Amino acid sequence: MTNANLSSEAGYSHAAGIFLNAEFMNDLRLQMIKFARVQVRDEQLAEDAVQEAMLSAYQNIERFSRQAALKTWVFSILKNKLIDLLRKEKRHTAASQLEDGPNINGEELIEKLFNEHGHWQKNERPQKWDNPDHGVENAHFWRVFDACLNALPEKYSRFFMMREFLEMDTAEICHNEEVSVSNLNVTLYRARLRLRECLEDSWYQKEKSS
Amino acid sequence: MMSCHQATQLLSEKLDRPLNTKEKVALGVHTTICPPCRRFSQQMEELRSISKRYTQDPDAT
């Protein structure tokens, strides 16, 4: 091997190195699949979207010198692909057909949280959120967050993810899901009430209650 | 006087649309005197920031 060969390979591998890191790439792919699957019901379509996002990252290989930059980039591609998929999916699953699901929802939820004057029930008042352990950024927190998200009725989590993960605006979601603005607002409100309570009980207040 | 139920609903909607002046004033008055709703307001902001980190944090997803 000549020196010239070595140096040009070194230059290339600086950018491509991330792609050659099998562990990082595999983890990234699994994260993307999980993210896609919670939002798009058809598994094959979710996988296809991930493949396409990965492929476009390979095609832009020279852009990335850091893992974080690559991750941000492929996720933004993936989000756009998921938004497209959700637009097409609309005919098959109108949100109005989705179950409200088990657990306490709707008016019952409001009655549980607030008294007849609309004020917080004493034992339902939001508590201060103290981070146990090493703060929010750890794997355990995200497992709790996933569990809370999964516990939501399907309609709640679908609207919540469209709004917060895919960052679609209100008009876009209403158009896509054929719901009124007030219906969307109420659904997002209830989703947030439930998530807030679940995170507080399962994470922020866990140490105090156990 | 706005109830906590109404205040929390507006605090959620604030994340989805700009509130009008009347709503902002009523909400401001309510949260000034209501610590649980003040806390709820901070937690709504936190929920949004957690959701943004969901696709960025190496430990998430």
mmCIF file of C-alpha atoms in Angstrom:
data_model
loop_
_atom_site.group_PDB
_atom_site.id
_atom_site.type_symbol
_atom_site.label_atom_id
_atom_site.label_comp_id
_atom_site.label_asym_id
_atom_site.label_seq_id
_atom_site.Cartn_x
_atom_site.Cartn_y
_atom_site.Cartn_z
ATOM 1 C CA MET A 1 0.000 0.000 0.000
ATOM 2 C CA THR A 2 1.326 3.468 -0.855
ATOM 3 C CA ASN A 3 1.254 6.489 1.361
ATOM 4 C CA ALA A 4 -1.048 8.280 -1.086
ATOM 5 C CA ASN A 5 -3.614 5.538 -0.721
ATOM 6 C CA LEU A 6 -3.442 5.660 3.016
ATOM 7 C CA SER A 7 -3.997 9.373 3.254
ATOM 8 C CA SER A 8 -6.971 9.437 0.901
ATOM 9 C CA GLU A 9 -8.587 6.580 2.766
ATOM 10 C CA ALA A 10 -8.032 8.361 6.036
ATOM 11 C CA GLY A 11 -9.743 11.469 4.643
ATOM 12 C CA TYR A 12 -12.732 9.495 3.491
ATOM 13 C CA SER A 13 -13.030 7.414 6.603
ATOM 14 C CA HIS A 14 -13.275 10.507 8.769
ATOM 15 C CA ALA A 15 -16.732 11.157 7.323
ATOM 16 C CA ALA A 16 -17.652 7.536 6.713
ATOM 17 C CA GLY A 17 -16.396 6.367 10.079
ATOM 18 C CA ILE A 18 -19.761 6.904 11.692
ATOM 19 C CA PHE A 19 -21.396 4.670 9.119
ATOM 20 C CA LEU A 20 -18.802 1.968 9.716
ATOM 21 C CA ASN A 21 -19.524 1.946 13.426
ATOM 22 C CA ALA A 22 -21.881 -1.025 13.333
ATOM 23 C CA GLU A 23 -23.007 -0.684 16.916
ATOM 24 C CA PHE A 24 -23.951 2.983 16.571
ATOM 25 C CA MET A 25 -25.707 2.409 13.257
ATOM 26 C CA ASN A 26 -27.632 -0.573 14.541
ATOM 27 C CA ASP A 27 -28.753 1.301 17.663
ATOM 28 C CA LEU A 28 -29.794 4.244 15.527
ATOM 29 C CA ARG A 29 -31.786 2.013 13.214
ATOM 30 C CA LEU A 30 -33.591 0.371 16.131
ATOM 31 C CA GLN A 31 -34.395 3.761 17.662
ATOM 32 C CA MET A 32 -35.807 4.961 14.366
ATOM 33 C CA ILE A 33 -37.916 1.845 13.910
ATOM 34 C CA LYS A 34 -39.332 2.192 17.375
ATOM 35 C CA PHE A 35 -40.086 5.858 16.799
ATOM 36 C CA ALA A 36 -41.775 5.087 13.462
ATOM 37 C CA ARG A 37 -43.784 2.142 14.764
ATOM 38 C CA VAL A 38 -45.423 3.970 17.600
ATOM 39 C CA GLN A 39 -46.794 6.437 15.104
ATOM 40 C CA VAL A 40 -47.538 4.474 11.968
ATOM 41 C CA ARG A 41 -49.616 1.373 12.468
ATOM 42 C CA ASP A 42 -48.443 -0.500 9.371
ATOM 43 C CA GLU A 43 -45.121 -2.083 10.359
ATOM 44 C CA GLN A 44 -43.919 -2.537 6.809
ATOM 45 C CA LEU A 45 -44.556 1.114 5.970
ATOM 46 C CA ALA A 46 -42.762 2.156 9.146
ATOM 47 C CA GLU A 47 -39.741 0.032 8.235
ATOM 48 C CA ASP A 48 -39.724 1.367 4.681
ATOM 49 C CA ALA A 49 -39.692 4.933 5.979
ATOM 50 C CA VAL A 50 -36.694 4.109 8.167
ATOM 51 C CA GLN A 51 -34.845 2.475 5.257
ATOM 52 C CA GLU A 52 -35.456 5.492 3.051
ATOM 53 C CA ALA A 53 -34.258 7.886 5.744
ATOM 54 C CA MET A 54 -31.117 5.764 6.267
ATOM 55 C CA LEU A 55 -30.487 5.631 2.538
ATOM 56 C CA SER A 56 -30.663 9.378 2.193
ATOM 57 C CA ALA A 57 -28.145 9.641 5.031
ATOM 58 C CA TYR A 58 -25.735 7.351 3.136
ATOM 59 C CA GLN A 59 -26.197 9.505 0.067
ATOM 60 C CA ASN A 60 -25.134 12.542 2.073
ATOM 61 C CA ILE A 61 -22.350 10.766 3.846
ATOM 62 C CA GLU A 62 -19.824 13.606 3.605
ATOM 63 C CA ARG A 63 -22.052 15.960 5.606
ATOM 64 C CA PHE A 64 -21.586 14.193 8.892
ATOM 65 C CA SER A 65 -18.542 14.289 11.058
ATOM 66 C CA ARG A 66 -20.338 13.734 14.331
ATOM 67 C CA GLN A 67 -22.827 11.086 15.399
ATOM 68 C CA ALA A 68 -25.178 13.686 16.859
ATOM 69 C CA ALA A 69 -25.349 15.578 13.555
ATOM 70 C CA LEU A 70 -26.215 12.414 11.681
ATOM 71 C CA LYS A 71 -28.878 11.478 14.204
ATOM 72 C CA THR A 72 -30.560 14.885 14.082
ATOM 73 C CA TRP A 73 -30.519 14.784 10.314
ATOM 74 C CA VAL A 74 -31.953 11.281 9.780
ATOM 75 C CA PHE A 75 -34.643 11.882 12.361
ATOM 76 C CA SER A 76 -35.761 15.043 10.600
ATOM 77 C CA ILE A 77 -35.961 13.088 7.318
ATOM 78 C CA LEU A 78 -37.847 10.326 9.097
ATOM 79 C CA LYS A 79 -40.307 12.795 10.641
ATOM 80 C CA ASN A 80 -41.187 14.169 7.223
ATOM 81 C CA LYS A 81 -41.687 10.660 5.865
ATOM 82 C CA LEU A 82 -43.936 9.787 8.806
ATOM 83 C CA ILE A 83 -46.010 12.935 8.250
ATOM 84 C CA ASP A 84 -46.508 11.844 4.629
ATOM 85 C CA LEU A 85 -47.482 8.356 5.745
ATOM 86 C CA LEU A 86 -49.951 9.682 8.294
ATOM 87 C CA ARG A 87 -51.534 11.831 5.594
ATOM 88 C CA LYS A 88 -52.077 8.772 3.422
ATOM 89 C CA GLU A 89 -53.184 6.683 6.350
ATOM 90 C CA LYS A 90 -56.031 9.034 7.204
ATOM 91 C CA ARG A 91 -58.634 7.271 5.082
ATOM 92 C CA HIS A 92 -58.043 3.998 6.850
ATOM 93 C CA THR A 93 -58.253 5.161 10.422
ATOM 94 C CA ALA A 94 -60.296 8.250 11.005
ATOM 95 C CA ALA A 95 -59.493 9.427 14.509
ATOM 96 C CA SER A 96 -63.172 9.466 15.341
ATOM 97 C CA GLN A 97 -63.140 5.674 15.080
ATOM 98 C CA LEU A 98 -60.317 5.260 17.551
ATOM 99 C CA GLU A 99 -61.332 4.024 20.945
ATOM 100 C CA ASP A 100 -60.957 6.310 23.884
ATOM 101 C CA GLY A 101 -59.442 3.271 25.566
ATOM 102 C CA PRO A 102 -59.406 1.916 29.082
ATOM 103 C CA ASN A 103 -58.530 3.907 32.216
ATOM 104 C CA ILE A 104 -60.069 7.160 33.180
ATOM 105 C CA ASN A 105 -60.566 9.571 30.318
ATOM 106 C CA GLY A 106 -62.914 12.234 29.101
ATOM 107 C CA GLU A 107 -65.298 13.802 31.572
ATOM 108 C CA GLU A 108 -64.458 11.229 34.212
ATOM 109 C CA LEU A 109 -60.839 12.353 34.172
ATOM 110 C CA ILE A 110 -61.870 15.983 34.646
ATOM 111 C CA GLU A 111 -64.182 15.043 37.522
ATOM 112 C CA LYS A 112 -61.413 13.077 39.197
ATOM 113 C CA LEU A 113 -58.934 15.972 38.980
ATOM 114 C CA PHE A 114 -61.195 18.944 39.702
ATOM 115 C CA ASN A 115 -63.998 19.567 42.176
ATOM 116 C CA GLU A 116 -67.448 20.909 41.317
ATOM 117 C CA HIS A 117 -66.113 24.471 41.230
ATOM 118 C CA GLY A 118 -63.373 23.510 38.768
ATOM 119 C CA HIS A 119 -60.588 23.768 41.340
ATOM 120 C CA TRP A 120 -57.944 21.107 41.907
ATOM 121 C CA GLN A 121 -58.938 18.248 44.172
ATOM 122 C CA LYS A 122 -56.622 18.439 47.132
ATOM 123 C CA ASN A 123 -54.744 15.195 46.410
ATOM 124 C CA GLU A 124 -54.528 15.873 42.660
ATOM 125 C CA ARG A 125 -52.675 19.196 42.866
ATOM 126 C CA PRO A 126 -49.470 19.200 40.811
ATOM 127 C CA GLN A 127 -46.414 18.596 42.971
ATOM 128 C CA LYS A 128 -42.950 19.977 42.535
ATOM 129 C CA TRP A 129 -40.957 17.913 40.022
ATOM 130 C CA ASP A 130 -37.657 16.910 41.535
ATOM 131 C CA ASN A 131 -35.451 14.774 39.401
ATOM 132 C CA PRO A 132 -34.415 11.609 41.167
ATOM 133 C CA ASP A 133 -31.000 10.169 40.366
ATOM 134 C CA HIS A 134 -29.052 11.921 37.655
ATOM 135 C CA GLY A 135 -31.693 14.113 36.153
ATOM 136 C CA VAL A 136 -33.992 13.555 33.248
ATOM 137 C CA GLU A 137 -31.474 12.335 30.741
ATOM 138 C CA ASN A 138 -31.210 8.682 31.491
ATOM 139 C CA ALA A 139 -32.501 5.453 30.073
ATOM 140 C CA HIS A 140 -34.756 4.736 33.035
ATOM 141 C CA PHE A 141 -36.593 8.023 32.628
ATOM 142 C CA TRP A 142 -37.287 7.261 28.975
ATOM 143 C CA ARG A 143 -38.711 3.845 29.849
ATOM 144 C CA VAL A 144 -41.112 5.542 32.255
ATOM 145 C CA PHE A 145 -41.985 8.137 29.603
ATOM 146 C CA ASP A 146 -42.683 5.359 27.052
ATOM 147 C CA ALA A 147 -44.848 3.502 29.528
ATOM 148 C CA CYS A 148 -46.866 6.672 30.239
ATOM 149 C CA LEU A 149 -47.265 7.324 26.519
ATOM 150 C CA ASN A 150 -48.391 3.733 25.909
ATOM 151 C CA ALA A 151 -50.932 3.964 28.701
ATOM 152 C CA LEU A 152 -52.771 6.750 26.855
ATOM 153 C CA PRO A 153 -55.815 5.943 24.743
ATOM 154 C CA GLU A 154 -54.741 5.544 21.124
ATOM 155 C CA LYS A 155 -56.410 8.744 19.982
ATOM 156 C CA TYR A 156 -54.697 10.764 22.704
ATOM 157 C CA SER A 157 -51.236 9.401 21.953
ATOM 158 C CA ARG A 158 -51.653 9.723 18.190
ATOM 159 C CA PHE A 159 -52.591 13.426 18.425
ATOM 160 C CA PHE A 160 -49.936 14.062 21.050
ATOM 161 C CA MET A 161 -47.191 12.498 18.929
ATOM 162 C CA MET A 162 -48.305 14.343 15.794
ATOM 163 C CA ARG A 163 -48.141 17.614 17.680
ATOM 164 C CA GLU A 164 -45.048 17.084 19.844
ATOM 165 C CA PHE A 165 -42.828 14.590 18.014
ATOM 166 C CA LEU A 166 -43.652 15.409 14.404
ATOM 167 C CA GLU A 167 -44.314 19.077 15.256
ATOM 168 C CA MET A 168 -47.334 19.306 12.957
ATOM 169 C CA ASP A 169 -49.418 22.426 13.530
ATOM 170 C CA THR A 170 -53.025 22.403 14.684
ATOM 171 C CA ALA A 171 -54.538 23.097 11.250
ATOM 172 C CA GLU A 172 -52.508 20.305 9.682
ATOM 173 C CA ILE A 173 -53.606 17.749 12.276
ATOM 174 C CA CYS A 174 -57.273 18.805 12.088
ATOM 175 C CA HIS A 175 -57.219 18.542 8.320
ATOM 176 C CA ASN A 176 -55.480 15.197 8.377
ATOM 177 C CA GLU A 177 -57.633 13.634 11.080
ATOM 178 C CA GLU A 178 -60.875 15.359 10.148
ATOM 179 C CA VAL A 179 -61.489 16.705 13.622
ATOM 180 C CA SER A 180 -62.479 20.194 14.718
ATOM 181 C CA VAL A 181 -59.966 22.530 16.363
ATOM 182 C CA SER A 182 -61.877 22.359 19.648
ATOM 183 C CA ASN A 183 -61.894 18.553 19.558
ATOM 184 C CA LEU A 184 -58.138 18.529 18.958
ATOM 185 C CA ASN A 185 -57.527 21.076 21.733
ATOM 186 C CA VAL A 186 -59.551 19.060 24.221
ATOM 187 C CA THR A 187 -57.839 15.805 23.235
ATOM 188 C CA LEU A 188 -54.359 17.314 23.563
ATOM 189 C CA TYR A 189 -55.340 18.840 26.898
ATOM 190 C CA ARG A 190 -56.487 15.479 28.243
ATOM 191 C CA ALA A 191 -53.424 13.708 26.859
ATOM 192 C CA ARG A 192 -51.201 16.227 28.655
ATOM 193 C CA LEU A 193 -53.205 15.945 31.885
ATOM 194 C CA ARG A 194 -52.737 12.184 31.838
ATOM 195 C CA LEU A 195 -49.065 12.302 30.867
ATOM 196 C CA ARG A 196 -48.313 14.925 33.491
ATOM 197 C CA GLU A 197 -49.941 12.860 36.186
ATOM 198 C CA CYS A 198 -48.282 9.633 35.051
ATOM 199 C CA LEU A 199 -44.801 11.183 34.972
ATOM 200 C CA GLU A 200 -45.332 12.755 38.367
ATOM 201 C CA ASP A 201 -46.534 9.497 39.959
ATOM 202 C CA SER A 202 -44.083 7.165 38.224
ATOM 203 C CA TRP A 203 -40.979 9.294 38.169
ATOM 204 C CA TYR A 204 -40.863 12.612 39.966
ATOM 205 C CA GLN A 205 -42.666 11.543 43.119
ATOM 206 C CA LYS A 206 -41.719 7.886 43.033
ATOM 207 C CA GLU A 207 -39.064 8.058 45.720
ATOM 208 C CA LYS A 208 -41.298 9.928 48.117
ATOM 209 C CA SER A 209 -44.191 7.504 47.841
ATOM 210 C CA SER A 210 -42.139 4.312 47.967
ATOM 211 C CA MET B 1 -62.424 34.358 38.442
ATOM 212 C CA MET B 2 -61.194 31.600 36.210
ATOM 213 C CA SER B 3 -61.258 28.036 37.582
ATOM 214 C CA CYS B 4 -58.240 25.721 37.653
ATOM 215 C CA HIS B 5 -59.941 23.533 35.079
ATOM 216 C CA GLN B 6 -60.224 26.494 32.688
ATOM 217 C CA ALA B 7 -56.720 27.728 33.512
ATOM 218 C CA THR B 8 -55.090 24.358 32.849
ATOM 219 C CA GLN B 9 -56.958 23.995 29.571
ATOM 220 C CA LEU B 10 -55.625 27.395 28.447
ATOM 221 C CA LEU B 11 -52.130 26.443 29.618
ATOM 222 C CA SER B 12 -52.348 23.429 27.329
ATOM 223 C CA GLU B 13 -53.767 25.459 24.413
ATOM 224 C CA LYS B 14 -50.979 27.979 24.845
ATOM 225 C CA LEU B 15 -48.695 25.291 23.404
ATOM 226 C CA ASP B 16 -50.854 25.018 20.286
ATOM 227 C CA ARG B 17 -52.032 28.554 19.501
ATOM 228 C CA PRO B 18 -51.259 32.130 20.544
ATOM 229 C CA LEU B 19 -53.596 33.214 23.353
ATOM 230 C CA ASN B 20 -55.458 36.498 22.971
ATOM 231 C CA THR B 21 -54.912 39.396 25.353
ATOM 232 C CA LYS B 22 -58.008 38.691 27.428
ATOM 233 C CA GLU B 23 -56.953 35.071 27.920
ATOM 234 C CA LYS B 24 -53.403 36.071 28.811
ATOM 235 C CA VAL B 25 -54.576 38.546 31.440
ATOM 236 C CA ALA B 26 -57.074 36.131 33.011
ATOM 237 C CA LEU B 27 -54.441 33.388 33.051
ATOM 238 C CA GLY B 28 -51.829 35.727 34.510
ATOM 239 C CA VAL B 29 -54.168 36.733 37.333
ATOM 240 C CA HIS B 30 -55.057 33.116 38.052
ATOM 241 C CA THR B 31 -51.514 31.750 38.104
ATOM 242 C CA THR B 32 -50.332 34.603 40.306
ATOM 243 C CA ILE B 33 -52.605 33.463 43.100
ATOM 244 C CA CYS B 34 -52.696 29.711 42.356
ATOM 245 C CA PRO B 35 -49.448 27.797 43.041
ATOM 246 C CA PRO B 36 -50.719 24.413 41.700
ATOM 247 C CA CYS B 37 -51.595 26.003 38.328
ATOM 248 C CA ARG B 38 -48.265 27.855 38.311
ATOM 249 C CA ARG B 39 -46.582 24.503 38.740
ATOM 250 C CA PHE B 40 -48.788 22.993 36.049
ATOM 251 C CA SER B 41 -47.691 25.782 33.703
ATOM 252 C CA GLN B 42 -44.004 24.979 34.243
ATOM 253 C CA GLN B 43 -44.711 21.288 33.798
ATOM 254 C CA MET B 44 -46.431 21.891 30.448
ATOM 255 C CA GLU B 45 -43.267 23.658 29.252
ATOM 256 C CA GLU B 46 -41.213 20.777 30.609
ATOM 257 C CA LEU B 47 -43.420 18.229 28.834
ATOM 258 C CA ARG B 48 -42.769 20.022 25.557
ATOM 259 C CA SER B 49 -39.041 20.102 26.124
ATOM 260 C CA ILE B 50 -39.029 16.399 27.078
ATOM 261 C CA SER B 51 -40.880 15.621 23.834
ATOM 262 C CA LYS B 52 -38.262 17.499 21.835
ATOM 263 C CA ARG B 53 -35.485 15.555 23.521
ATOM 264 C CA TYR B 54 -37.232 12.269 22.754
ATOM 265 C CA THR B 55 -35.659 12.147 19.296
ATOM 266 C CA GLN B 56 -32.333 13.610 20.346
ATOM 267 C CA ASP B 57 -31.273 12.005 23.556
ATOM 268 C CA PRO B 58 -29.002 8.997 23.019
ATOM 269 C CA ASP B 59 -30.819 7.093 25.767
ATOM 270 C CA ALA B 60 -34.282 7.838 24.466
ATOM 271 C CA THR B 61 -36.386 5.993 21.875
#
